[in-house]
Amino acid sequence: MKTVSVGIVGGTGYTGVELLRLLAAHPQAQVTMITSRSEEGVAVADMYPNLRGVYDLRFSVPDIDQLKTCDVVFFATPHGVAMSMAKDLIESGTKVIDLAADFRLENLTAWQHWYKHEATQGELMASAVYGLPEYYREQIKKAMIIGNPGCYPTSILLGILPLLKAGLVKTDSIIADGKSGVSGAGRGASVANLGAEMSESFKAYGVAGHRHHPEMQEKLSQLAGEEVGLTFVPHLVPMVRGMESTIYATLTEDKSQAQLQALFETAYQNEPFVDVMPAGSLPETRMVKGSNMCRMAVYRPAGSNQVVVTSVIDNLVKGASGQAIQNMNILFDLPETLGLNQVALLP
Amino acid sequence: MKTVSVGIVGGTGYTGVELLRLLAAHPQAQVTMITSRSEEGVAVADMYPNLRGVYDLRFSVPDIDQLKTCDVVFFATPHGVAMSMAKDLIESGTKVIDLAADFRLENLTAWQHWYKHEATQGELMASAVYGLPEYYREQIKKAMIIGNPGCYPTSILLGILPLLKAGLVKTDSIIADGKSGVSGAGRGASVANLGAEMSESFKAYGVAGHRHHPEMQEKLSQLAGEEVGLTFVPHLVPMVRGMESTIYATLTEDKSQAQLQALFETAYQNEPFVDVMPAGSLPETRMVKGSNMCRMAVYRPAGSNQVVVTSVIDNLVKGASGQAIQNMNILFDLPETLGLNQVALLP
Amino acid sequence: MKTVSVGIVGGTGYTGVELLRLLAAHPQAQVTMITSRSEEGVAVADMYPNLRGVYDLRFSVPDIDQLKTCDVVFFATPHGVAMSMAKDLIESGTKVIDLAADFRLENLTAWQHWYKHEATQGELMASAVYGLPEYYREQIKKAMIIGNPGCYPTSILLGILPLLKAGLVKTDSIIADGKSGVSGAGRGASVANLGAEMSESFKAYGVAGHRHHPEMQEKLSQLAGEEVGLTFVPHLVPMVRGMESTIYATLTEDKSQAQLQALFETAYQNEPFVDVMPAGSLPETRMVKGSNMCRMAVYRPAGSNQVVVTSVIDNLVKGASGQAIQNMNILFDLPETLGLNQVALLP
Amino acid sequence: MKTVSVGIVGGTGYTGVELLRLLAAHPQAQVTMITSRSEEGVAVADMYPNLRGVYDLRFSVPDIDQLKTCDVVFFATPHGVAMSMAKDLIESGTKVIDLAADFRLENLTAWQHWYKHEATQGELMASAVYGLPEYYREQIKKAMIIGNPGCYPTSILLGILPLLKAGLVKTDSIIADGKSGVSGAGRGASVANLGAEMSESFKAYGVAGHRHHPEMQEKLSQLAGEEVGLTFVPHLVPMVRGMESTIYATLTEDKSQAQLQALFETAYQNEPFVDVMPAGSLPETRMVKGSNMCRMAVYRPAGSNQVVVTSVIDNLVKGASGQAIQNMNILFDLPETLGLNQVALLP
């Protein structure tokens, strides 16, 4: 039984600790190094005491030669870091899974606009595969670089694509109302994300546009085969983990609730991490807390030609680290669910 | 200086205690009786210790003759109760403000369908005025019975009506994505609203339809002068108080962000309880916690013909008891803001 | 490799779903039946959607003959149920682990006083073993009936016993200030535990005494070899899971911080589920969320002869279902940590 | 009717915005200036949108000559600022109320130790009065400088002093287990107080000692007339506002529950902001949210010689800004409750 040796670059944030939590339960992966310039020498279990007794690792300064000894390197870094190191790694045979946005967009102009960074590695970016297994599995199998999707895109693409691919909805006016727990904002000190600021309050944010918007627009257009118009408003929920997206689209032909239900069930019947809930039920974020599942429901409000999809994920699992491991499993020809069978923590 | 004598029927729920909290600060209102069959004889301060030292009242069994001695009676009761007592009260000159839904709808068929109750008082219902002062102020002044609006309708109607009245958006495809804190579900024991169930989770609910939908549809159509098609999905936020609605509409003519901003500022320039926030800012529910304000923002996402309005209220104040007192002030020709100048509790 | 066949009686509450979540990850246990009178025929995955795709079980009416076919039966029932069925089960060789209080106390008079129930099975109760493995492991190995400890007792006994057993503190004036998340109150509908009541608030409760008090007093006295006087005040924390206890005792001889630290580290050096944190650090409940760990710290405030211990557990895991499975592992001579290596969910 | 002109130095934190919220309802106070170096020129309503429409003020750079035109200046600043400006102000007749710790301690050595600052104004510090009106009212009336108490000291001193002053408890072993919402940590960006870090978790903190400890020790000893030994452990509650303290003391003579209840009721019978709750009830922090009340209960656990007091305040009101205004009212011979009759926001 082979073991995949794993390096993590930039593991001090929430996606880093979540990678560690999940990989601890993976029978065929071994984290051999984890890097952080600022925390060099600190034991990961000192920074994240939930890992006490689980890992004996310390953060080290990133060293490209050492990273090359890994089978795969996860980047849980700010945007721009993976781009600067990926070429060396893949040339020596080490696969790269970037949890940031360096390899999500094919449109370099859009990337530079949104990430305020020069896209120095256009060729690499073109060779990368978007790591949404439900729609890019075959390409992932052959890839060296994976651009792991953003959390909003994961929940929204999975929710709307069955309708778009079936050609059942207007493509110019899709609306996605997204809601995220505050862990999505990361572990950086900030006033806006203080508990005293965000608890017991709810708000929309990102009025000037959100980086996940071009990502969704690009992938939706690509998969639908035509330009898709999407209005996306993200909101902050006073909770730690979880993301819900409510997606509204206009039907172009009359379909019953039952027909829509069947469409979704068929679309995802073989997907281990997408759960189409029974007609009449609605997903709650707690139904996926800590797990790699995306649960969704589709329904048709009475007296309109709208269709509504609600979709939930744990933003740190299926929306980040869990999906990254799912991609790793595909890259290394392991069972796709290996190490990812955690049951959501409810209540 | 006259004093309005106030009776409250059914004061054991959250809108009841909120009426008491707000009326304690009202210089020209005096709560003279508060009723509850189940809590007869209990001091309100024993049930609601925040009122210790503020009120000396005890719950009494509702007595129509005693209630007739009040200038106004608020009903903070289940649906159907106000309907059964209102006639007697108004005939003896006592005005009625119903915080439940008995007098919100003109369409009796819809009312009976949604409230599973016979609409025994069709004539009374027709004579009642919908208590949204920003749009029905003149009628309220002359009314004997006020149907105090629901919380979702308050936040959504205030948000969309400037656009609808200006004829700027398509009327057949308005989308309102509403989010409410759990106090909106009331004080009845229920598993779904336990802290262990709703904390740290987010969900859509009401897939089978929500009672506030026909209320909104009726008022929107009435005020727009044509049939309005509205898709409405309510969501539960893990917090106690607060409601945010994000409303999406399609512009029928091109309007700039600045033009939309000006439209909203003009629409509400004389309204003491509606605050149009500066362009580029977005309201948060904590900005209105405990206050009677509705704060909103309008914006135009780039690259689409959509307009988005986000609107926040405290569901128990502007969404219920505060608005009821605002209506009382209008009914009794008092300054509309009297007793309602509480500053929101932030943080 | 043997597989333990497991029955669960009364699985609709939080300890029931938590047993199912944890047992899903246990390689040598198989849940073969789960009972509930009220939910007969309902799929567990319909009641607890986090289990969708994990269990195919339905709730059945409890049938003693079927339960006898199990190797072990967990009772996640109200007090009194396990007592009524345990005798039949153990006579046919089926072991019993009661998550309620039927088998926690040896003092039947105290039991009857606190649980308002006749202690009909005095002999059985005397034969049961208190399932706190760190102090009763040898007895557990040979037991047929386990009284699984309460959550407060677990966190408090583990915290204070090293000091008591070492004879270092006054035994007549131990103070335990306990704090619990609301899941500890169970899944019954109640006004006091509504999200709108308990969120954003903190309180002491149980002024008239708490059932866990006699349980702690009995076990402490038993293990200390003399009567122990304990003052215990429980508090409700606005969160779902987690329990922290801060324990105060008076030193009878002068011991340094380092000596106390060494005492605790030695006491628990071989315990897989007790983590004595480094001097100067303090445990947080999120460090054990979803895991079977108890983490604790001991410190000596300057300028006093007091010693303070803070101890955290997940009330549903080490405080209930996880500890029950730990006991099952001991009963069946399996590795004690089998299936219990979940890493806490942080953040 | 005189109006007190108020200046606020350093008004960008939570105690600053809370002063503004409360003073907006004060009929005889007028905030004439508010300073902040970092936010010069910013409208307070832009920083704190709950104040939109309430204040027209902008933050200005602190100017001692302008501040001297005020009747009173509140310092809502880091430790050390009030000390540097107070002398000039009082010499020109402007009274000073410091919400930081510059004037809380008489023991300068302790002050310097805990606040890492040179106590440059020993004489001033000696002339200041500790602003706990229930115990220092007569001195406050004649003071020029008030050291407004810390939040923990307010809740704990009010809770224990009736027992200490009556000589009923051992003075060498008082235990105070304090719990605070996260607003007590202020509005500075920090990782530890992020919503993603502190939500859904509970912890003790301050193992190395807390600055409020010497403050309590000094005042308790002063008022008890002998050295008092206090063990104090603070905890962080996952909520925004509110503080609960559970205080344990050992009775030196046998007193019944009824006698203790009578002692407390008598002690506070004339205090407008201390509420001794009925025997058998327990205060919750939500019973004082947004109000200046301290509510408390005393009880005697069965079978011990301990007495337990639980005491709740809103840390930002009675624990800071509300108490500061109460002190202002006393200083200017206004009714002590003026502007402070806000009813707690419940739910």
PDB file of C-alpha atoms in Angstrom, chain C residues 34-136:
ATOM      1  CA  ILE C  34     -31.689   1.420  17.334  1.00  0.00           C
ATOM      2  CA  THR C  35     -34.982   1.865  19.086  1.00  0.00           C
ATOM      3  CA  SER C  36     -37.483   4.626  19.650  1.00  0.00           C
ATOM      4  CA  ARG C  37     -41.132   4.214  20.412  1.00  0.00           C
ATOM      5  CA  SER C  38     -42.079   7.626  19.117  1.00  0.00           C
ATOM      6  CA  GLU C  39     -40.125   7.426  15.874  1.00  0.00           C
ATOM      7  CA  GLU C  40     -40.809   3.829  14.915  1.00  0.00           C
ATOM      8  CA  GLY C  41     -40.111   3.246  11.252  1.00  0.00           C
ATOM      9  CA  VAL C  42     -38.358   6.578  10.702  1.00  0.00           C
ATOM     10  CA  ALA C  43     -34.932   6.354   9.079  1.00  0.00           C
ATOM     11  CA  VAL C  44     -32.233   7.683  11.384  1.00  0.00           C
ATOM     12  CA  ALA C  45     -30.861   9.609   8.411  1.00  0.00           C
ATOM     13  CA  ASP C  46     -34.196  11.410   8.055  1.00  0.00           C
ATOM     14  CA  MET C  47     -34.065  12.541  11.645  1.00  0.00           C
ATOM     15  CA  TYR C  48     -30.328  13.298  11.575  1.00  0.00           C
ATOM     16  CA  PRO C  49     -29.375  14.270   8.042  1.00  0.00           C
ATOM     17  CA  ASN C  50     -25.673  14.334   8.915  1.00  0.00           C
ATOM     18  CA  LEU C  51     -26.053  10.532   8.807  1.00  0.00           C
ATOM     19  CA  ARG C  52     -27.452  10.449   5.257  1.00  0.00           C
ATOM     20  CA  GLY C  53     -25.457   7.935   3.317  1.00  0.00           C
ATOM     21  CA  VAL C  54     -23.865   6.586   6.481  1.00  0.00           C
ATOM     22  CA  TYR C  55     -26.627   4.524   8.078  1.00  0.00           C
ATOM     23  CA  ASP C  56     -29.479   2.647   6.542  1.00  0.00           C
ATOM     24  CA  LEU C  57     -31.112   1.948   9.909  1.00  0.00           C
ATOM     25  CA  ARG C  58     -34.647   2.778  10.999  1.00  0.00           C
ATOM     26  CA  PHE C  59     -35.877   3.272  14.527  1.00  0.00           C
ATOM     27  CA  SER C  60     -37.729   0.253  15.844  1.00  0.00           C
ATOM     28  CA  VAL C  61     -39.812  -0.397  18.939  1.00  0.00           C
ATOM     29  CA  PRO C  62     -37.554  -1.809  21.671  1.00  0.00           C
ATOM     30  CA  ASP C  63     -37.827  -5.593  21.785  1.00  0.00           C
ATOM     31  CA  ILE C  64     -35.967  -7.318  24.568  1.00  0.00           C
ATOM     32  CA  ASP C  65     -35.487 -10.502  22.586  1.00  0.00           C
ATOM     33  CA  GLN C  66     -33.903  -8.717  19.701  1.00  0.00           C
ATOM     34  CA  LEU C  67     -31.736  -6.650  22.024  1.00  0.00           C
ATOM     35  CA  LYS C  68     -30.463  -9.867  23.596  1.00  0.00           C
ATOM     36  CA  THR C  69     -28.872 -10.739  20.269  1.00  0.00           C
ATOM     37  CA  CYS C  70     -26.534  -7.765  20.632  1.00  0.00           C
ATOM     38  CA  ASP C  71     -23.176  -7.986  22.330  1.00  0.00           C
ATOM     39  CA  VAL C  72     -23.781  -4.678  24.029  1.00  0.00           C
ATOM     40  CA  VAL C  73     -26.713  -2.332  24.436  1.00  0.00           C
ATOM     41  CA  PHE C  74     -26.285   1.383  25.025  1.00  0.00           C
ATOM     42  CA  PHE C  75     -29.121   3.130  26.807  1.00  0.00           C
ATOM     43  CA  ALA C  76     -29.521   6.722  25.675  1.00  0.00           C
ATOM     44  CA  THR C  77     -32.828   6.978  27.462  1.00  0.00           C
ATOM     45  CA  PRO C  78     -34.494   8.886  30.283  1.00  0.00           C
ATOM     46  CA  HIS C  79     -33.578   7.786  33.781  1.00  0.00           C
ATOM     47  CA  GLY C  80     -35.264   4.541  34.808  1.00  0.00           C
ATOM     48  CA  VAL C  81     -35.370   2.753  31.465  1.00  0.00           C
ATOM     49  CA  ALA C  82     -32.041   0.971  31.640  1.00  0.00           C
ATOM     50  CA  MET C  83     -32.874  -0.205  35.142  1.00  0.00           C
ATOM     51  CA  SER C  84     -36.006  -1.902  33.878  1.00  0.00           C
ATOM     52  CA  MET C  85     -34.283  -3.848  31.082  1.00  0.00           C
ATOM     53  CA  ALA C  86     -30.759  -4.494  32.254  1.00  0.00           C
ATOM     54  CA  LYS C  87     -31.391  -7.662  34.208  1.00  0.00           C
ATOM     55  CA  ASP C  88     -32.802  -9.582  31.269  1.00  0.00           C
ATOM     56  CA  LEU C  89     -29.992  -8.452  29.056  1.00  0.00           C
ATOM     57  CA  ILE C  90     -27.092  -9.356  31.265  1.00  0.00           C
ATOM     58  CA  GLU C  91     -28.627 -12.705  32.101  1.00  0.00           C
ATOM     59  CA  SER C  92     -28.443 -13.565  28.438  1.00  0.00           C
ATOM     60  CA  GLY C  93     -24.887 -12.292  28.214  1.00  0.00           C
ATOM     61  CA  THR C  94     -25.518  -8.901  26.683  1.00  0.00           C
ATOM     62  CA  LYS C  95     -23.533  -6.117  28.322  1.00  0.00           C
ATOM     63  CA  VAL C  96     -25.156  -2.836  29.243  1.00  0.00           C
ATOM     64  CA  ILE C  97     -23.796   0.690  29.094  1.00  0.00           C
ATOM     65  CA  ASP C  98     -26.210   3.242  30.477  1.00  0.00           C
ATOM     66  CA  LEU C  99     -25.671   6.853  29.475  1.00  0.00           C
ATOM     67  CA  ALA C 100     -28.372   7.942  31.906  1.00  0.00           C
ATOM     68  CA  ALA C 101     -27.969   7.852  35.668  1.00  0.00           C
ATOM     69  CA  ASP C 102     -29.508   4.518  36.601  1.00  0.00           C
ATOM     70  CA  PHE C 103     -26.201   2.920  37.478  1.00  0.00           C
ATOM     71  CA  ARG C 104     -24.072   5.835  38.578  1.00  0.00           C
ATOM     72  CA  LEU C 105     -24.847   5.950  42.274  1.00  0.00           C
ATOM     73  CA  GLU C 106     -24.308   3.314  44.884  1.00  0.00           C
ATOM     74  CA  ASN C 107     -26.321   5.257  47.409  1.00  0.00           C
ATOM     75  CA  LEU C 108     -29.854   4.221  46.553  1.00  0.00           C
ATOM     76  CA  THR C 109     -31.414   6.741  48.898  1.00  0.00           C
ATOM     77  CA  ALA C 110     -29.634   9.572  47.161  1.00  0.00           C
ATOM     78  CA  TRP C 111     -30.579   8.120  43.809  1.00  0.00           C
ATOM     79  CA  GLN C 112     -34.244   7.957  44.697  1.00  0.00           C
ATOM     80  CA  HIS C 113     -34.159  11.458  46.087  1.00  0.00           C
ATOM     81  CA  TRP C 114     -32.598  13.008  43.010  1.00  0.00           C
ATOM     82  CA  TYR C 115     -34.224  10.949  40.299  1.00  0.00           C
ATOM     83  CA  LYS C 116     -37.712  10.727  41.805  1.00  0.00           C
ATOM     84  CA  HIS C 117     -37.883   7.096  40.905  1.00  0.00           C
ATOM     85  CA  GLU C 118     -37.944   3.922  42.885  1.00  0.00           C
ATOM     86  CA  ALA C 119     -34.593   2.143  42.841  1.00  0.00           C
ATOM     87  CA  THR C 120     -36.133  -1.209  42.033  1.00  0.00           C
ATOM     88  CA  GLN C 121     -32.905  -2.933  41.169  1.00  0.00           C
ATOM     89  CA  GLY C 122     -30.713  -2.411  44.158  1.00  0.00           C
ATOM     90  CA  GLU C 123     -28.684  -5.516  43.541  1.00  0.00           C
ATOM     91  CA  LEU C 124     -28.055  -4.688  39.924  1.00  0.00           C
ATOM     92  CA  MET C 125     -27.094  -1.172  40.858  1.00  0.00           C
ATOM     93  CA  ALA C 126     -24.602  -2.510  43.339  1.00  0.00           C
ATOM     94  CA  SER C 127     -23.022  -4.741  40.711  1.00  0.00           C
ATOM     95  CA  ALA C 128     -22.629  -1.930  38.171  1.00  0.00           C
ATOM     96  CA  VAL C 129     -19.314  -0.189  37.655  1.00  0.00           C
ATOM     97  CA  TYR C 130     -18.851   3.528  37.281  1.00  0.00           C
ATOM     98  CA  GLY C 131     -17.476   4.023  33.802  1.00  0.00           C
ATOM     99  CA  LEU C 132     -14.674   6.484  34.372  1.00  0.00           C
ATOM    100  CA  PRO C 133     -11.841   4.426  32.906  1.00  0.00           C
ATOM    101  CA  GLU C 134      -9.047   6.572  34.318  1.00  0.00           C
ATOM    102  CA  TYR C 135     -10.061   5.514  37.831  1.00  0.00           C
ATOM    103  CA  TYR C 136     -12.141   2.347  37.429  1.00  0.00           C
TER     104      TYR C 136
END
